[in-house]
Amino acid sequence: MGVKGGARRRTGAALGVTGLVVPLALAVGAGPAQAASSCTTQAGPYQKQVEKFLGRPVDGRQSTADCQAIRSFQKTHGITPAAGYAGPLTWRTMDTILKQRAAGKTPNKAGACPVNKGRIACVDLTRQLSWVQDGAKLVYGPVPVRTGRDGAETRTGARKVYHRSLNHWSTIYKVWMPYSQFFDGGQAFHSTTKSMYNPPGSGGCVNMRPADAKAYWNLLRNGDDVFVYGRKPGT
């Protein structure tokens, strides 16, 4: 974000205590570098779900091949420690991806985003998806996005694009924000080179892949509607 937003912290745990338990070897007795480079032999609480997602044999038992496949997924999306453990964050990320795939070309099937305003950019925090509609017509997307982390949530509600900056400089985070389109205080659509699933999330902005952010830049103008709804998993 370019300007501090008044994100409200919402209470409530997304996962139970038992779901947060990790092997002792990953929590103590090894430094971060060692934990990240080693491969756990222990099955996680979401072992079968993770195996199914990765196309591995679904037996609930950790194998070397299972661990290597899980580690590869974790490294790709910045999930740490990348030790191949099928824990809650890894599964939550995969579950979000499955929900995004299920949206297909009908992301607004439930009608949660209003389509009676002409051109509108919809942001579904629950599925971490965004798309552009023009009335009932899907114009672009849906595409995965990376929204605000816990404590810096992307605010929900009806907004409008009010400022556009092709290559905005964030005075808070000291980073460039290409294709920035601000719609709520310091919260904006903009591109990032990080994975859309990189935890814990943005500082409140709606991060997008470069090609998607560029497409939004070409599609939207000042005054166009934005509608944000839902709740990001883990917030």
Short mmCIF file of C-alpha atoms in Angstrom, two decimals:
data_model
loop_
_atom_site.label_atom_id
_atom_site.label_comp_id
_atom_site.label_asym_id
_atom_site.label_seq_id
_atom_site.Cartn_x
_atom_site.Cartn_y
_atom_site.Cartn_z
CA MET A 1 0.00 0.00 0.00
CA GLY A 2 1.08 3.57 -0.57
CA VAL A 3 -0.85 5.05 2.39
CA LYS A 4 -1.71 3.49 5.72
CA GLY A 5 -5.23 2.09 5.79
CA GLY A 6 -7.28 1.66 8.93
CA ALA A 7 -7.62 -2.07 8.63
CA ARG A 8 -9.60 -3.56 11.48
CA ARG A 9 -8.37 -6.68 13.24
CA ARG A 10 -11.04 -9.30 13.36
CA THR A 11 -11.03 -11.92 16.06
CA GLY A 12 -11.60 -15.64 15.84
CA ALA A 13 -9.19 -18.46 15.14
CA ALA A 14 -9.26 -19.91 11.66
CA LEU A 15 -7.86 -23.23 12.83
CA GLY A 16 -8.18 -25.24 16.02
CA VAL A 17 -5.24 -25.89 18.28
CA THR A 18 -4.90 -29.48 17.13
CA GLY A 19 -4.62 -28.33 13.52
CA LEU A 20 -1.65 -26.15 14.41
CA VAL A 21 0.46 -28.92 15.93
CA VAL A 22 3.70 -29.56 14.01
CA PRO A 23 6.39 -32.16 14.60
CA LEU A 24 8.71 -31.26 17.46
CA ALA A 25 11.68 -31.56 15.12
CA LEU A 26 10.31 -28.68 13.06
CA ALA A 27 9.70 -26.48 16.09
CA VAL A 28 12.82 -26.97 18.22
CA GLY A 29 16.30 -28.42 17.96
CA ALA A 30 17.05 -27.02 14.51
CA GLY A 31 17.74 -23.59 13.14
CA PRO A 32 15.57 -22.11 10.38
CA ALA A 33 18.07 -22.99 7.65
CA GLN A 34 18.33 -26.59 8.81
CA ALA A 35 14.56 -26.98 9.18
CA ALA A 36 13.98 -25.54 5.72
CA SER A 37 16.53 -27.82 4.07
CA SER A 38 15.54 -31.07 5.78
CA CYS A 39 12.66 -33.30 4.77
CA THR A 40 10.32 -34.54 7.47
CA THR A 41 9.38 -38.20 7.65
CA GLN A 42 6.23 -37.48 9.64
CA ALA A 43 2.74 -37.42 8.17
CA GLY A 44 0.85 -34.19 8.76
CA PRO A 45 -2.77 -33.72 9.84
CA TYR A 46 -3.75 -33.04 6.21
CA GLN A 47 -1.63 -35.79 4.68
CA LYS A 48 -4.38 -37.44 2.62
CA GLN A 49 -5.83 -34.16 1.35
CA VAL A 50 -2.37 -32.94 0.33
CA GLU A 51 -1.53 -36.25 -1.34
CA LYS A 52 -4.73 -36.08 -3.37
CA PHE A 53 -4.09 -32.48 -4.43
CA LEU A 54 -0.58 -33.35 -5.60
CA GLY A 55 -1.67 -36.50 -7.43
CA ARG A 56 0.22 -38.74 -5.04
CA PRO A 57 -1.00 -42.15 -3.78
CA VAL A 58 -3.53 -41.33 -1.07
CA ASP A 59 -2.51 -43.53 1.85
CA GLY A 60 -1.98 -41.01 4.64
CA ARG A 61 1.63 -42.09 5.07
CA GLN A 62 4.58 -39.85 4.39
CA SER A 63 7.06 -41.12 1.80
CA THR A 64 10.20 -39.56 0.39
CA ALA A 65 8.36 -38.79 -2.85
CA ASP A 66 5.46 -37.27 -0.90
CA CYS A 67 7.84 -35.05 1.02
CA GLN A 68 9.64 -33.92 -2.12
CA ALA A 69 6.35 -33.03 -3.84
CA ILE A 70 5.08 -31.12 -0.79
CA ARG A 71 8.39 -29.28 -0.42
CA SER A 72 8.30 -28.26 -4.07
CA PHE A 73 4.82 -26.78 -3.58
CA GLN A 74 5.92 -25.00 -0.39
CA LYS A 75 9.02 -23.53 -2.02
CA THR A 76 7.05 -22.31 -5.04
CA HIS A 77 4.64 -20.37 -2.86
CA GLY A 78 6.96 -19.23 -0.05
CA ILE A 79 5.49 -21.45 2.67
CA THR A 80 8.01 -21.97 5.46
CA PRO A 81 9.51 -24.11 6.72
CA ALA A 82 9.63 -25.93 3.40
CA ALA A 83 10.12 -29.31 5.09
CA GLY A 84 7.45 -31.31 3.30
CA TYR A 85 5.04 -31.40 6.25
CA ALA A 86 1.33 -31.53 5.35
CA GLY A 87 0.31 -28.90 7.87
CA PRO A 88 -2.62 -26.48 8.07
CA LEU A 89 -1.10 -23.62 6.06
CA THR A 90 -0.08 -25.89 3.19
CA TRP A 91 -3.53 -27.46 3.03
CA ARG A 92 -5.32 -24.12 3.39
CA THR A 93 -3.36 -22.84 0.40
CA MET A 94 -4.26 -25.90 -1.66
CA ASP A 95 -7.91 -25.67 -0.61
CA THR A 96 -8.02 -22.06 -1.81
CA ILE A 97 -6.57 -23.14 -5.16
CA LEU A 98 -9.24 -25.85 -5.46
CA LYS A 99 -11.99 -23.30 -4.78
CA GLN A 100 -10.52 -21.00 -7.42
CA ARG A 101 -10.50 -23.79 -9.97
CA ALA A 102 -14.10 -24.62 -9.14
CA ALA A 103 -15.14 -21.04 -9.95
CA GLY A 104 -14.40 -21.66 -13.61
CA LYS A 105 -15.90 -18.96 -15.82
CA THR A 106 -18.83 -18.32 -13.48
CA PRO A 107 -17.15 -16.66 -10.46
CA ASN A 108 -20.29 -14.65 -9.68
CA LYS A 109 -22.66 -17.60 -9.81
CA ALA A 110 -23.91 -16.84 -6.28
CA GLY A 111 -24.57 -13.22 -7.25
CA ALA A 112 -22.53 -11.77 -4.38
CA CYS A 113 -20.96 -9.05 -6.53
CA PRO A 114 -23.51 -6.52 -7.85
CA VAL A 115 -23.74 -6.47 -11.65
CA ASN A 116 -26.23 -3.64 -12.09
CA LYS A 117 -23.60 -0.89 -12.14
CA GLY A 118 -21.95 -1.41 -15.50
CA ARG A 119 -18.19 -1.97 -15.36
CA ILE A 120 -17.17 -3.34 -11.94
CA ALA A 121 -14.12 -5.08 -10.47
CA CYS A 122 -15.15 -7.80 -8.02
CA VAL A 123 -12.86 -9.08 -5.25
CA ASP A 124 -13.84 -12.25 -3.36
CA LEU A 125 -11.61 -12.45 -0.29
CA THR A 126 -12.81 -15.94 0.66
CA ARG A 127 -11.65 -17.49 -2.60
CA GLN A 128 -8.87 -14.92 -3.18
CA LEU A 129 -10.29 -14.24 -6.63
CA SER A 130 -10.95 -11.11 -8.66
CA TRP A 131 -12.64 -10.48 -11.98
CA VAL A 132 -14.11 -7.65 -14.05
CA GLN A 133 -17.72 -7.64 -15.17
CA ASP A 134 -19.72 -5.32 -17.41
CA GLY A 135 -23.28 -5.93 -16.32
CA ALA A 136 -23.88 -9.68 -16.56
CA LYS A 137 -20.94 -10.15 -18.95
CA LEU A 138 -17.63 -11.47 -17.61
CA VAL A 139 -14.97 -9.23 -19.14
CA TYR A 140 -11.78 -10.53 -17.52
CA GLY A 141 -10.83 -13.32 -15.13
CA PRO A 142 -11.36 -14.71 -12.66
CA VAL A 143 -7.73 -14.46 -11.55
CA PRO A 144 -6.02 -15.29 -8.24
CA VAL A 145 -5.12 -12.36 -6.01
CA ARG A 146 -3.21 -11.85 -2.78
CA THR A 147 -5.08 -9.67 -0.31
CA GLY A 148 -4.39 -8.21 3.13
CA ARG A 149 -2.89 -10.31 5.89
CA ASP A 150 -4.39 -10.73 9.36
CA GLY A 151 -4.41 -7.31 11.00
CA ALA A 152 -4.12 -5.48 7.67
CA GLU A 153 -7.15 -6.91 5.91
CA THR A 154 -8.41 -5.57 2.60
CA ARG A 155 -11.54 -3.69 3.61
CA THR A 156 -14.89 -4.92 2.35
CA GLY A 157 -17.65 -2.88 0.73
CA ALA A 158 -18.53 -0.85 -2.36
CA ARG A 159 -15.77 1.48 -3.53
CA LYS A 160 -14.64 3.31 -6.68
CA VAL A 161 -11.28 3.67 -8.39
CA TYR A 162 -10.18 7.18 -7.51
CA HIS A 163 -6.47 7.37 -8.36
CA ARG A 164 -4.25 5.58 -10.87
CA SER A 165 -0.46 5.53 -10.96
CA LEU A 166 1.39 3.52 -13.58
CA ASN A 167 4.40 2.90 -11.35
CA HIS A 168 3.59 4.05 -7.82
CA TRP A 169 6.28 4.23 -5.13
CA SER A 170 5.14 3.09 -1.68
CA THR A 171 6.47 5.45 0.97
CA ILE A 172 5.55 2.89 3.66
CA TYR A 173 7.04 -0.30 2.24
CA LYS A 174 9.70 1.32 0.02
CA VAL A 175 8.76 -0.74 -3.01
CA TRP A 176 7.42 -0.01 -6.49
CA MET A 177 3.76 -0.82 -7.10
CA PRO A 178 3.26 -1.10 -10.86
CA TYR A 179 -0.20 -0.54 -12.35
CA SER A 180 -1.59 0.87 -9.09
CA GLN A 181 -5.30 1.65 -9.03
CA PHE A 182 -6.42 2.95 -5.65
CA PHE A 183 -9.98 2.34 -4.53
CA ASP A 184 -10.00 2.66 -0.72
CA GLY A 185 -7.55 4.87 1.15
CA GLY A 186 -4.13 3.34 0.58
CA GLN A 187 -5.54 0.09 -0.78
CA ALA A 188 -5.07 -0.57 -4.47
CA PHE A 189 -4.86 -3.15 -7.20
CA HIS A 190 -1.22 -3.50 -8.23
CA SER A 191 1.22 -6.08 -9.54
CA THR A 192 3.77 -8.04 -7.55
CA THR A 193 6.35 -10.66 -8.42
CA LYS A 194 5.47 -12.78 -5.38
CA SER A 195 3.31 -15.88 -5.61
CA MET A 196 -0.38 -15.10 -5.13
CA TYR A 197 -0.29 -17.70 -2.33
CA ASN A 198 2.74 -16.32 -0.50
CA PRO A 199 1.77 -16.04 3.19
CA PRO A 200 0.68 -14.17 5.15
CA GLY A 201 -0.58 -11.68 2.54
CA SER A 202 -0.28 -8.04 1.55
CA GLY A 203 -0.46 -4.90 3.66
CA GLY A 204 -4.05 -4.43 2.51
CA CYS A 205 -3.68 -4.01 -1.24
CA VAL A 206 -4.97 -6.48 -3.80
CA ASN A 207 -1.78 -7.96 -5.24
CA MET A 208 -1.97 -9.34 -8.76
CA ARG A 209 0.28 -11.11 -11.24
CA PRO A 210 1.88 -8.57 -13.62
CA ALA A 211 -0.17 -9.59 -16.67
CA ASP A 212 -3.43 -9.41 -14.68
CA ALA A 213 -2.57 -6.03 -13.13
CA LYS A 214 -1.78 -4.68 -16.60
CA ALA A 215 -5.09 -5.99 -17.94
CA TYR A 216 -6.94 -4.28 -15.06
CA TRP A 217 -5.05 -1.07 -15.83
CA ASN A 218 -6.29 -1.19 -19.42
CA LEU A 219 -9.86 -2.09 -18.44
CA LEU A 220 -10.57 0.24 -15.51
CA ARG A 221 -10.76 4.01 -15.21
CA ASN A 222 -11.26 6.51 -12.40
CA GLY A 223 -14.84 6.27 -11.21
CA ASP A 224 -15.26 2.58 -12.02
CA ASP A 225 -16.84 0.49 -9.29
CA VAL A 226 -15.02 -1.99 -7.06
CA PHE A 227 -16.78 -4.41 -4.75
CA VAL A 228 -14.91 -6.36 -2.06
CA TYR A 229 -16.60 -9.07 -0.03
CA GLY A 230 -15.95 -12.24 1.97
CA ARG A 231 -13.15 -13.02 4.39
CA LYS A 232 -9.65 -14.20 3.63
CA PRO A 233 -8.82 -17.62 5.09
CA GLY A 234 -6.58 -17.19 8.12
CA THR A 235 -7.81 -13.71 9.08
#
